[in-house]
Amino acid sequence: MPEVILRKWSKSDVKPLVLLANNINIWNSVRDFFPHPYTKSDANNWVKARLSDNDDLHYVIEVDGMFAGAISILPKEDIYRYTAEIGYWLGEPFWGKGITTKAIELILEICRQSHPEIIRIYAEVFASNKASMRTLEKNGFTLESIRKNAIVKNGIVGDDYVWVKIFEQS
C-alpha cells in the first residue's frame, strides 16, 4: 500500500492539480461546478481560495509524496449544523489502489478531533460510480437512500445514492 497523507493546499499544487483534474473521467463523476476542461486559471482560483479561507477540512491527498487528488468535509448550517458532506476525487493514475479508502479514513479522524459536534456525514454518489460506493462502505458508511432521477450529468437524468455515516455521541 502506498503512503497516503492528507495535507493543506499550497501554491505548488496548481500544476499537478491541472494535470490530474483536467480529465473527462473525473468530471463524469463529480458535480458540474468542477470545471471541464480544467485550466490553470481554475486551479489558481481553487488554490487561492483554499489558502485564504480558514476552513480546516479541505485537503490534498498525497501519495508517496505526489499530489493525487483532493478531499473535503463541508459542515452544514442551521438545523443541519451537526451534519457535514464529504466530497473527494482522485487522479486516474491512482485509481484501484485503496488510496481513497485510506484518505476517507484519515479525514474522518481529523473531523472527529476538530469538529466533535458533527454526528452525521453523508456523500452523494452517482449511480454509475460503484467504486466510490464500495470505498464509502469500507469506511462504515451505509446506503441511506436512492434518489431516483435526482441528477442530470452530461444531459442524462440519473439516480443519486446517499451514503451516511453516523458517529456515536459521547
mmCIF file of C-alpha atoms in Angstrom:
data_model
loop_
_atom_site.group_PDB
_atom_site.id
_atom_site.type_symbol
_atom_site.label_atom_id
_atom_site.label_comp_id
_atom_site.label_asym_id
_atom_site.label_seq_id
_atom_site.Cartn_x
_atom_site.Cartn_y
_atom_site.Cartn_z
ATOM 1 C CA MET A 1 0.000 0.000 0.000
ATOM 2 C CA PRO A 2 1.416 3.400 -0.886
ATOM 3 C CA GLU A 3 1.840 6.035 1.822
ATOM 4 C CA VAL A 4 -1.268 8.228 1.874
ATOM 5 C CA ILE A 5 -1.356 11.502 3.767
ATOM 6 C CA LEU A 6 -3.675 14.497 3.834
ATOM 7 C CA ARG A 7 -2.096 17.927 3.849
ATOM 8 C CA LYS A 8 -3.082 21.546 3.416
ATOM 9 C CA TRP A 9 -3.064 23.176 -0.011
ATOM 10 C CA SER A 10 -0.034 25.103 -1.275
ATOM 11 C CA LYS A 11 0.782 27.261 -4.314
ATOM 12 C CA SER A 12 2.886 24.420 -5.687
ATOM 13 C CA ASP A 13 -0.296 22.340 -6.127
ATOM 14 C CA VAL A 14 -1.501 24.333 -9.139
ATOM 15 C CA LYS A 15 0.428 22.425 -11.810
ATOM 16 C CA PRO A 16 -0.325 18.871 -10.596
ATOM 17 C CA LEU A 17 -3.942 19.890 -9.936
ATOM 18 C CA VAL A 18 -4.377 20.889 -13.592
ATOM 19 C CA LEU A 19 -2.615 17.739 -14.817
ATOM 20 C CA LEU A 20 -4.890 15.388 -12.865
ATOM 21 C CA ALA A 21 -8.170 17.333 -12.740
ATOM 22 C CA ASN A 22 -8.324 18.017 -16.475
ATOM 23 C CA ASN A 23 -9.715 14.537 -17.134
ATOM 24 C CA ILE A 24 -13.158 13.731 -18.517
ATOM 25 C CA ASN A 25 -13.279 10.508 -16.476
ATOM 26 C CA ILE A 26 -13.040 12.539 -13.275
ATOM 27 C CA TRP A 27 -15.506 15.160 -14.490
ATOM 28 C CA ASN A 28 -18.051 12.440 -15.289
ATOM 29 C CA SER A 29 -18.197 11.523 -11.572
ATOM 30 C CA VAL A 30 -18.281 14.974 -9.965
ATOM 31 C CA ARG A 31 -20.700 17.877 -9.840
ATOM 32 C CA ASP A 32 -20.765 20.341 -12.705
ATOM 33 C CA PHE A 33 -19.197 23.167 -10.667
ATOM 34 C CA PHE A 34 -15.945 21.219 -11.105
ATOM 35 C CA PRO A 35 -14.840 22.688 -14.451
ATOM 36 C CA HIS A 36 -14.032 20.767 -17.607
ATOM 37 C CA PRO A 37 -11.705 21.382 -19.226
ATOM 38 C CA TYR A 38 -9.845 22.168 -16.022
ATOM 39 C CA THR A 39 -7.464 25.067 -16.689
ATOM 40 C CA LYS A 40 -4.551 26.673 -14.902
ATOM 41 C CA SER A 41 -6.867 29.584 -14.097
ATOM 42 C CA ASP A 42 -9.330 27.180 -12.443
ATOM 43 C CA ALA A 43 -6.505 25.669 -10.392
ATOM 44 C CA ASN A 44 -5.153 29.076 -9.390
ATOM 45 C CA ASN A 45 -8.603 30.180 -8.252
ATOM 46 C CA TRP A 46 -9.156 26.988 -6.247
ATOM 47 C CA VAL A 47 -5.760 27.084 -4.534
ATOM 48 C CA LYS A 48 -6.090 30.809 -3.822
ATOM 49 C CA ALA A 49 -9.462 30.190 -2.165
ATOM 50 C CA ARG A 50 -8.043 27.342 -0.073
ATOM 51 C CA LEU A 51 -5.124 29.492 1.070
ATOM 52 C CA SER A 52 -7.327 32.447 2.023
ATOM 53 C CA ASP A 53 -10.095 30.659 3.902
ATOM 54 C CA ASN A 54 -9.928 29.407 7.441
ATOM 55 C CA ASP A 55 -11.652 26.138 6.626
ATOM 56 C CA ASP A 56 -9.662 23.300 8.099
ATOM 57 C CA LEU A 57 -11.414 20.474 6.251
ATOM 58 C CA HIS A 58 -10.086 20.881 2.681
ATOM 59 C CA TYR A 59 -7.080 18.681 1.963
ATOM 60 C CA VAL A 60 -4.772 17.474 -0.746
ATOM 61 C CA ILE A 61 -4.493 13.702 -0.996
ATOM 62 C CA GLU A 62 -0.795 12.982 -1.297
ATOM 63 C CA VAL A 63 0.540 9.557 -2.255
ATOM 64 C CA ASP A 64 4.214 8.746 -1.782
ATOM 65 C CA GLY A 65 4.964 12.476 -1.874
ATOM 66 C CA MET A 66 2.915 13.170 -5.026
ATOM 67 C CA PHE A 67 -0.259 15.192 -5.449
ATOM 68 C CA ALA A 68 -3.016 12.636 -6.126
ATOM 69 C CA GLY A 69 -6.363 14.366 -5.559
ATOM 70 C CA ALA A 70 -8.481 16.240 -3.057
ATOM 71 C CA ILE A 71 -10.879 15.555 -0.207
ATOM 72 C CA SER A 72 -13.100 17.849 1.846
ATOM 73 C CA ILE A 73 -15.708 17.787 4.543
ATOM 74 C CA LEU A 74 -18.244 20.577 4.306
ATOM 75 C CA PRO A 75 -20.137 21.308 7.539
ATOM 76 C CA LYS A 76 -23.752 22.358 7.069
ATOM 77 C CA GLU A 77 -25.636 25.150 8.838
ATOM 78 C CA ASP A 78 -28.814 25.961 10.731
ATOM 79 C CA ILE A 79 -30.802 22.842 11.673
ATOM 80 C CA TYR A 80 -28.191 20.731 9.845
ATOM 81 C CA ARG A 81 -25.323 22.127 11.939
ATOM 82 C CA TYR A 82 -24.305 18.663 13.192
ATOM 83 C CA THR A 83 -24.226 17.297 9.653
ATOM 84 C CA ALA A 84 -21.478 17.511 7.043
ATOM 85 C CA GLU A 85 -20.970 16.391 3.474
ATOM 86 C CA ILE A 86 -17.839 14.607 2.299
ATOM 87 C CA GLY A 87 -16.518 15.041 -1.220
ATOM 88 C CA TYR A 88 -13.413 13.755 -2.939
ATOM 89 C CA TRP A 89 -11.771 12.954 -6.231
ATOM 90 C CA LEU A 90 -8.617 11.049 -7.103
ATOM 91 C CA GLY A 91 -6.424 11.324 -10.190
ATOM 92 C CA GLU A 92 -6.937 8.423 -12.570
ATOM 93 C CA PRO A 93 -3.339 7.104 -12.315
ATOM 94 C CA PHE A 94 -4.046 6.401 -8.628
ATOM 95 C CA TRP A 95 -7.333 4.513 -9.025
ATOM 96 C CA GLY A 96 -7.785 0.974 -7.725
ATOM 97 C CA LYS A 97 -5.053 1.068 -5.070
ATOM 98 C CA GLY A 98 -7.069 1.690 -1.892
ATOM 99 C CA ILE A 99 -5.960 5.319 -1.726
ATOM 100 C CA THR A 100 -9.403 6.894 -1.465
ATOM 101 C CA THR A 101 -10.391 4.394 1.211
ATOM 102 C CA LYS A 102 -7.390 5.500 3.275
ATOM 103 C CA ALA A 103 -7.991 9.212 2.572
ATOM 104 C CA ILE A 104 -11.579 8.943 3.809
ATOM 105 C CA GLU A 105 -10.396 7.146 6.947
ATOM 106 C CA LEU A 106 -7.885 9.939 7.593
ATOM 107 C CA ILE A 107 -10.312 12.825 7.067
ATOM 108 C CA LEU A 108 -12.905 11.165 9.293
ATOM 109 C CA GLU A 109 -10.298 11.023 12.077
ATOM 110 C CA ILE A 110 -9.446 14.699 11.550
ATOM 111 C CA CYS A 111 -13.111 15.635 11.544
ATOM 112 C CA ARG A 112 -13.816 13.763 14.783
ATOM 113 C CA GLN A 113 -10.936 15.573 16.502
ATOM 114 C CA SER A 114 -11.508 19.076 15.134
ATOM 115 C CA HIS A 115 -15.325 19.044 14.899
ATOM 116 C CA PRO A 116 -16.674 16.705 17.594
ATOM 117 C CA GLU A 117 -20.124 18.256 17.199
ATOM 118 C CA ILE A 118 -20.541 16.604 13.783
ATOM 119 C CA ILE A 119 -22.557 13.430 14.197
ATOM 120 C CA ARG A 120 -23.621 12.722 10.615
ATOM 121 C CA ILE A 121 -21.545 12.726 7.431
ATOM 122 C CA TYR A 122 -23.037 11.961 4.068
ATOM 123 C CA ALA A 123 -21.874 11.512 0.484
ATOM 124 C CA GLU A 124 -23.917 11.741 -2.681
ATOM 125 C CA VAL A 125 -22.701 9.323 -5.361
ATOM 126 C CA PHE A 126 -23.820 8.926 -8.962
ATOM 127 C CA ALA A 127 -25.359 5.516 -9.684
ATOM 128 C CA SER A 128 -22.547 4.750 -12.128
ATOM 129 C CA ASN A 129 -19.776 5.255 -9.552
ATOM 130 C CA LYS A 130 -19.716 1.804 -7.924
ATOM 131 C CA ALA A 131 -16.064 2.164 -6.845
ATOM 132 C CA SER A 132 -16.898 5.220 -4.734
ATOM 133 C CA MET A 133 -19.796 3.371 -3.122
ATOM 134 C CA ARG A 134 -17.511 0.461 -2.171
ATOM 135 C CA THR A 135 -14.980 2.892 -0.739
ATOM 136 C CA LEU A 136 -17.599 4.537 1.461
ATOM 137 C CA GLU A 137 -18.893 1.156 2.615
ATOM 138 C CA LYS A 138 -15.355 0.135 3.636
ATOM 139 C CA ASN A 139 -15.322 3.230 5.873
ATOM 140 C CA GLY A 140 -18.544 2.345 7.667
ATOM 141 C CA PHE A 141 -20.998 4.335 5.564
ATOM 142 C CA THR A 142 -24.389 2.772 4.877
ATOM 143 C CA LEU A 143 -26.756 3.370 1.999
ATOM 144 C CA GLU A 144 -29.498 5.661 3.271
ATOM 145 C CA SER A 145 -31.421 6.281 0.073
ATOM 146 C CA ILE A 146 -31.503 6.188 -3.679
ATOM 147 C CA ARG A 147 -32.907 9.372 -5.106
ATOM 148 C CA LYS A 148 -34.454 8.418 -8.430
ATOM 149 C CA ASN A 149 -33.909 10.792 -11.357
ATOM 150 C CA ALA A 150 -32.308 13.301 -8.985
ATOM 151 C CA ILE A 151 -29.330 14.389 -11.083
ATOM 152 C CA VAL A 152 -28.529 15.486 -14.608
ATOM 153 C CA LYS A 153 -24.983 14.875 -15.824
ATOM 154 C CA ASN A 154 -23.936 15.190 -19.459
ATOM 155 C CA GLY A 155 -27.585 15.771 -20.327
ATOM 156 C CA ILE A 156 -28.633 12.403 -18.866
ATOM 157 C CA VAL A 157 -31.023 12.126 -15.922
ATOM 158 C CA GLY A 158 -29.790 9.643 -13.330
ATOM 159 C CA ASP A 159 -30.037 8.339 -9.800
ATOM 160 C CA ASP A 160 -28.117 9.644 -6.822
ATOM 161 C CA TYR A 161 -27.116 7.325 -3.957
ATOM 162 C CA VAL A 162 -26.874 8.868 -0.490
ATOM 163 C CA TRP A 163 -24.373 7.164 1.809
ATOM 164 C CA VAL A 164 -24.252 8.100 5.511
ATOM 165 C CA LYS A 165 -22.005 7.551 8.496
ATOM 166 C CA ILE A 166 -23.407 8.324 11.935
ATOM 167 C CA PHE A 167 -20.973 8.938 14.785
ATOM 168 C CA GLU A 168 -21.988 7.886 18.254
ATOM 169 C CA GLN A 169 -22.357 10.831 20.592
ATOM 170 C CA SER A 170 -20.174 10.896 23.650
#
